[in-house]
Amino acid sequence: MAGENKPEVRKPLLTTRQISVAAIFGALAMAATGLGLQLPGYLPGVNFNLVGTFLSIATMAAGPLGGIIVTFLESFVSPVGFYGWPLYWPHIFLLALGYKRLYNVSNRGVRIAAYWALTAVALFFQYWAWFFLYVYVFRFFPNIWVLAAFNFLGGAYWVFLLIYALIPSIVLATFPDFVKPEWRFPYLPHITVAAAVIIVIAIILFPGAPA
């Protein structure tokens, strides 16, 4: 009848294309890890694998859910199993939050530089989440400060930055339509801030493993 309000049609969080992208890159991440396509690591169960490349591209093209799907699938073959799955999320949320803004930068050089800077910050936050796994669960180090110095000053962080940013930035520069952020994710700024706050509080309150 005239005057009646039509029900609002809600758009899905992921389109069929975005689900396909996440599934494909998740399968690639599983294959790369499962086949051992990685550089030897610096801790037991820690290798320079390629999951960062795949989760970054999936997050760019399909949003946070795309990155989460990739890391979920990779966890089936990961040396640390599903312990590591949620530890990727701070990176995914922060990358997604900033990526929608930098994608619209008109200057390609500035856009690529901004992508590297954003990835560096996102990876920095992700690192602190992983530190707790290695200190509290696996007991590789007595506290997170020793592990932080080992990673940030010893070069591991910079190797992972190359893995997370090099190929995705090339994709952004050469195939921007493929990674156009047409996805949506409700409350992304709030979730990102909450993840960052949790990490900061954890660092302050729990710097070392219990005796």
Short mmCIF file of C-alpha atoms in Angstrom, two decimals:
data_model
loop_
_atom_site.label_atom_id
_atom_site.label_comp_id
_atom_site.label_asym_id
_atom_site.label_seq_id
_atom_site.Cartn_x
_atom_site.Cartn_y
_atom_site.Cartn_z
CA MET A 1 0.00 0.00 0.00
CA ALA A 2 1.04 3.58 -0.61
CA GLY A 3 2.76 5.18 2.35
CA GLU A 4 4.05 1.92 3.80
CA ASN A 5 7.75 1.79 4.54
CA LYS A 6 9.59 -0.87 2.61
CA PRO A 7 11.76 -3.14 4.75
CA GLU A 8 15.42 -2.18 4.68
CA VAL A 9 17.56 -4.55 2.68
CA ARG A 10 20.74 -5.27 4.59
CA LYS A 11 23.88 -5.80 2.61
CA PRO A 12 25.93 -8.85 3.54
CA LEU A 13 29.27 -8.31 5.23
CA LEU A 14 30.94 -10.21 2.39
CA THR A 15 29.94 -10.55 -1.23
CA THR A 16 30.40 -13.76 -3.18
CA ARG A 17 33.54 -12.30 -4.76
CA GLN A 18 35.01 -11.32 -1.40
CA ILE A 19 34.31 -14.77 0.06
CA SER A 20 36.02 -16.30 -2.97
CA VAL A 21 39.06 -14.04 -2.54
CA ALA A 22 39.34 -14.95 1.16
CA ALA A 23 38.96 -18.67 0.41
CA ILE A 24 41.56 -18.61 -2.38
CA PHE A 25 44.16 -16.76 -0.34
CA GLY A 26 43.36 -18.91 2.66
CA ALA A 27 44.02 -22.00 0.56
CA LEU A 28 47.29 -20.47 -0.67
CA ALA A 29 48.32 -19.74 2.91
CA MET A 30 47.51 -23.33 3.92
CA ALA A 31 49.46 -24.70 0.99
CA ALA A 32 52.50 -22.50 1.59
CA THR A 33 52.66 -23.35 5.29
CA GLY A 34 51.78 -27.00 4.84
CA LEU A 35 54.42 -27.48 2.15
CA GLY A 36 57.05 -25.68 4.21
CA LEU A 37 57.48 -22.74 1.82
CA GLN A 38 59.15 -20.57 4.43
CA LEU A 39 62.52 -19.47 5.70
CA PRO A 40 63.92 -21.09 8.84
CA GLY A 41 62.78 -19.32 11.97
CA TYR A 42 64.51 -18.01 15.03
CA LEU A 43 62.37 -19.82 17.62
CA PRO A 44 60.84 -23.33 17.76
CA GLY A 45 57.64 -23.24 15.72
CA VAL A 46 58.39 -19.74 14.41
CA ASN A 47 59.30 -19.46 10.74
CA PHE A 48 59.29 -16.65 8.24
CA ASN A 49 56.18 -17.92 6.48
CA LEU A 50 54.07 -16.23 3.83
CA VAL A 51 50.79 -15.98 5.70
CA GLY A 52 51.34 -12.24 6.15
CA THR A 53 51.29 -11.72 2.38
CA PHE A 54 48.03 -13.61 1.96
CA LEU A 55 46.21 -12.11 4.95
CA SER A 56 47.21 -8.60 3.85
CA ILE A 57 45.85 -8.97 0.32
CA ALA A 58 42.68 -10.66 1.60
CA THR A 59 42.13 -7.88 4.15
CA MET A 60 42.61 -5.23 1.47
CA ALA A 61 40.17 -6.90 -0.93
CA ALA A 62 37.65 -8.41 1.48
CA GLY A 63 38.03 -6.52 4.74
CA PRO A 64 38.74 -7.85 8.23
CA LEU A 65 36.65 -10.96 7.69
CA GLY A 66 38.79 -11.79 4.68
CA GLY A 67 41.96 -11.65 6.76
CA ILE A 68 40.35 -13.59 9.59
CA ILE A 69 39.25 -16.34 7.19
CA VAL A 70 42.79 -16.63 5.77
CA THR A 71 44.37 -16.95 9.21
CA PHE A 72 41.68 -19.40 10.34
CA LEU A 73 42.40 -21.71 7.43
CA GLU A 74 46.17 -21.38 7.85
CA SER A 75 45.84 -22.31 11.53
CA PHE A 76 44.97 -25.88 10.54
CA VAL A 77 48.56 -26.40 9.38
CA SER A 78 50.37 -23.82 11.49
CA PRO A 79 53.09 -25.10 13.87
CA VAL A 80 51.38 -23.22 16.72
CA GLY A 81 47.88 -24.33 15.72
CA PHE A 82 44.94 -22.17 16.68
CA TYR A 83 46.86 -20.45 19.48
CA GLY A 84 47.98 -17.94 16.90
CA TRP A 85 44.67 -17.34 15.12
CA PRO A 86 43.36 -14.41 17.23
CA LEU A 87 46.84 -12.93 17.53
CA TYR A 88 46.68 -11.84 13.89
CA TRP A 89 43.53 -9.83 14.51
CA PRO A 90 45.10 -6.60 15.84
CA HIS A 91 47.05 -6.34 12.60
CA ILE A 92 44.00 -7.14 10.49
CA PHE A 93 41.76 -4.59 12.21
CA LEU A 94 44.32 -1.79 12.10
CA LEU A 95 45.27 -2.48 8.49
CA ALA A 96 41.61 -2.51 7.43
CA LEU A 97 40.85 0.69 9.32
CA GLY A 98 43.64 2.67 7.69
CA TYR A 99 43.46 1.05 4.29
CA LYS A 100 40.05 2.44 3.37
CA ARG A 101 41.44 5.92 3.90
CA LEU A 102 44.77 5.56 2.14
CA TYR A 103 43.24 3.81 -0.88
CA ASN A 104 41.68 7.10 -1.95
CA VAL A 105 44.98 9.01 -1.91
CA SER A 106 45.39 10.21 -5.49
CA ASN A 107 49.20 10.22 -5.63
CA ARG A 108 50.31 6.62 -6.17
CA GLY A 109 53.72 7.10 -4.58
CA VAL A 110 52.22 8.61 -1.46
CA ARG A 111 49.60 5.87 -1.36
CA ILE A 112 52.24 3.13 -1.48
CA ALA A 113 54.41 4.85 1.13
CA ALA A 114 51.35 5.22 3.36
CA TYR A 115 50.61 1.52 2.91
CA TRP A 116 54.09 0.55 4.08
CA ALA A 117 53.80 2.87 7.08
CA LEU A 118 50.37 1.48 7.98
CA THR A 119 51.61 -2.10 7.66
CA ALA A 120 54.62 -1.31 9.86
CA VAL A 121 52.38 0.04 12.62
CA ALA A 122 49.88 -2.83 12.31
CA LEU A 123 52.69 -5.40 12.42
CA PHE A 124 54.17 -3.68 15.47
CA PHE A 125 50.91 -4.13 17.38
CA GLN A 126 50.54 -7.70 16.19
CA TYR A 127 54.02 -8.50 17.44
CA TRP A 128 53.12 -7.61 21.02
CA ALA A 129 50.15 -9.96 20.92
CA TRP A 130 52.43 -12.80 19.80
CA PHE A 131 54.96 -12.00 22.50
CA PHE A 132 52.46 -13.10 25.12
CA LEU A 133 52.06 -16.46 23.41
CA TYR A 134 55.81 -17.08 23.45
CA VAL A 135 56.28 -15.83 27.01
CA TYR A 136 53.18 -17.16 28.80
CA VAL A 137 52.28 -20.29 26.82
CA PHE A 138 55.50 -21.58 25.30
CA ARG A 139 57.88 -20.00 27.87
CA PHE A 140 60.59 -19.27 25.29
CA PHE A 141 61.61 -16.08 27.12
CA PRO A 142 61.19 -14.90 30.73
CA ASN A 143 59.47 -11.62 29.81
CA ILE A 144 58.22 -9.70 26.81
CA TRP A 145 60.96 -7.06 26.98
CA VAL A 146 63.71 -9.57 26.21
CA LEU A 147 61.64 -10.93 23.33
CA ALA A 148 60.89 -7.42 22.06
CA ALA A 149 64.57 -6.49 21.97
CA PHE A 150 65.37 -9.80 20.28
CA ASN A 151 62.81 -9.17 17.51
CA PHE A 152 62.94 -5.43 16.90
CA LEU A 153 66.72 -5.09 17.19
CA GLY A 154 67.64 -8.49 15.79
CA GLY A 155 66.00 -8.02 12.39
CA ALA A 156 63.04 -10.42 12.54
CA TYR A 157 60.50 -7.59 12.53
CA TRP A 158 61.97 -6.14 9.34
CA VAL A 159 61.92 -9.48 7.54
CA PHE A 160 58.26 -9.90 8.42
CA LEU A 161 57.57 -6.32 7.29
CA LEU A 162 58.86 -7.26 3.85
CA ILE A 163 56.63 -10.34 3.83
CA TYR A 164 53.56 -8.38 4.91
CA ALA A 165 54.04 -5.33 2.69
CA LEU A 166 56.13 -6.00 -0.43
CA ILE A 167 53.82 -8.10 -2.62
CA PRO A 168 50.59 -6.46 -1.33
CA SER A 169 51.99 -3.01 -2.14
CA ILE A 170 52.88 -4.21 -5.65
CA VAL A 171 49.32 -5.49 -6.06
CA LEU A 172 47.98 -2.14 -4.81
CA ALA A 173 50.16 -0.27 -7.31
CA THR A 174 49.46 -2.45 -10.35
CA PHE A 175 45.97 -3.90 -9.76
CA PRO A 176 44.19 -1.34 -7.57
CA ASP A 177 40.72 -2.44 -8.66
CA PHE A 178 41.37 -5.95 -7.35
CA VAL A 179 42.01 -4.63 -3.83
CA LYS A 180 39.45 -1.84 -3.88
CA PRO A 181 37.91 -1.73 -0.37
CA GLU A 182 34.23 -2.14 -1.18
CA TRP A 183 33.62 -4.22 1.93
CA ARG A 184 32.00 -3.11 5.18
CA PHE A 185 32.65 -4.09 8.77
CA PRO A 186 30.50 -2.60 11.56
CA TYR A 187 32.21 -0.86 14.49
CA LEU A 188 35.67 -1.32 13.00
CA PRO A 189 37.14 1.82 14.67
CA HIS A 190 35.80 0.75 18.08
CA ILE A 191 37.08 -2.82 17.69
CA THR A 192 40.50 -1.59 16.59
CA VAL A 193 40.83 0.78 19.53
CA ALA A 194 39.67 -1.95 21.93
CA ALA A 195 42.29 -4.37 20.58
CA ALA A 196 45.03 -1.76 20.96
CA VAL A 197 43.95 -0.88 24.50
CA ILE A 198 43.88 -4.55 25.54
CA ILE A 199 47.44 -5.02 24.25
CA VAL A 200 48.73 -1.90 26.02
CA ILE A 201 47.09 -2.89 29.31
CA ALA A 202 48.44 -6.43 29.03
CA ILE A 203 51.96 -5.11 28.41
CA ILE A 204 51.76 -2.92 31.50
CA LEU A 205 50.18 -5.49 33.83
CA PHE A 206 51.77 -8.73 32.61
CA PRO A 207 55.30 -8.09 31.33
CA GLY A 208 56.70 -11.43 32.48
CA ALA A 209 55.68 -15.04 32.78
CA PRO A 210 54.77 -16.30 36.26
CA ALA A 211 57.50 -18.26 38.01
#
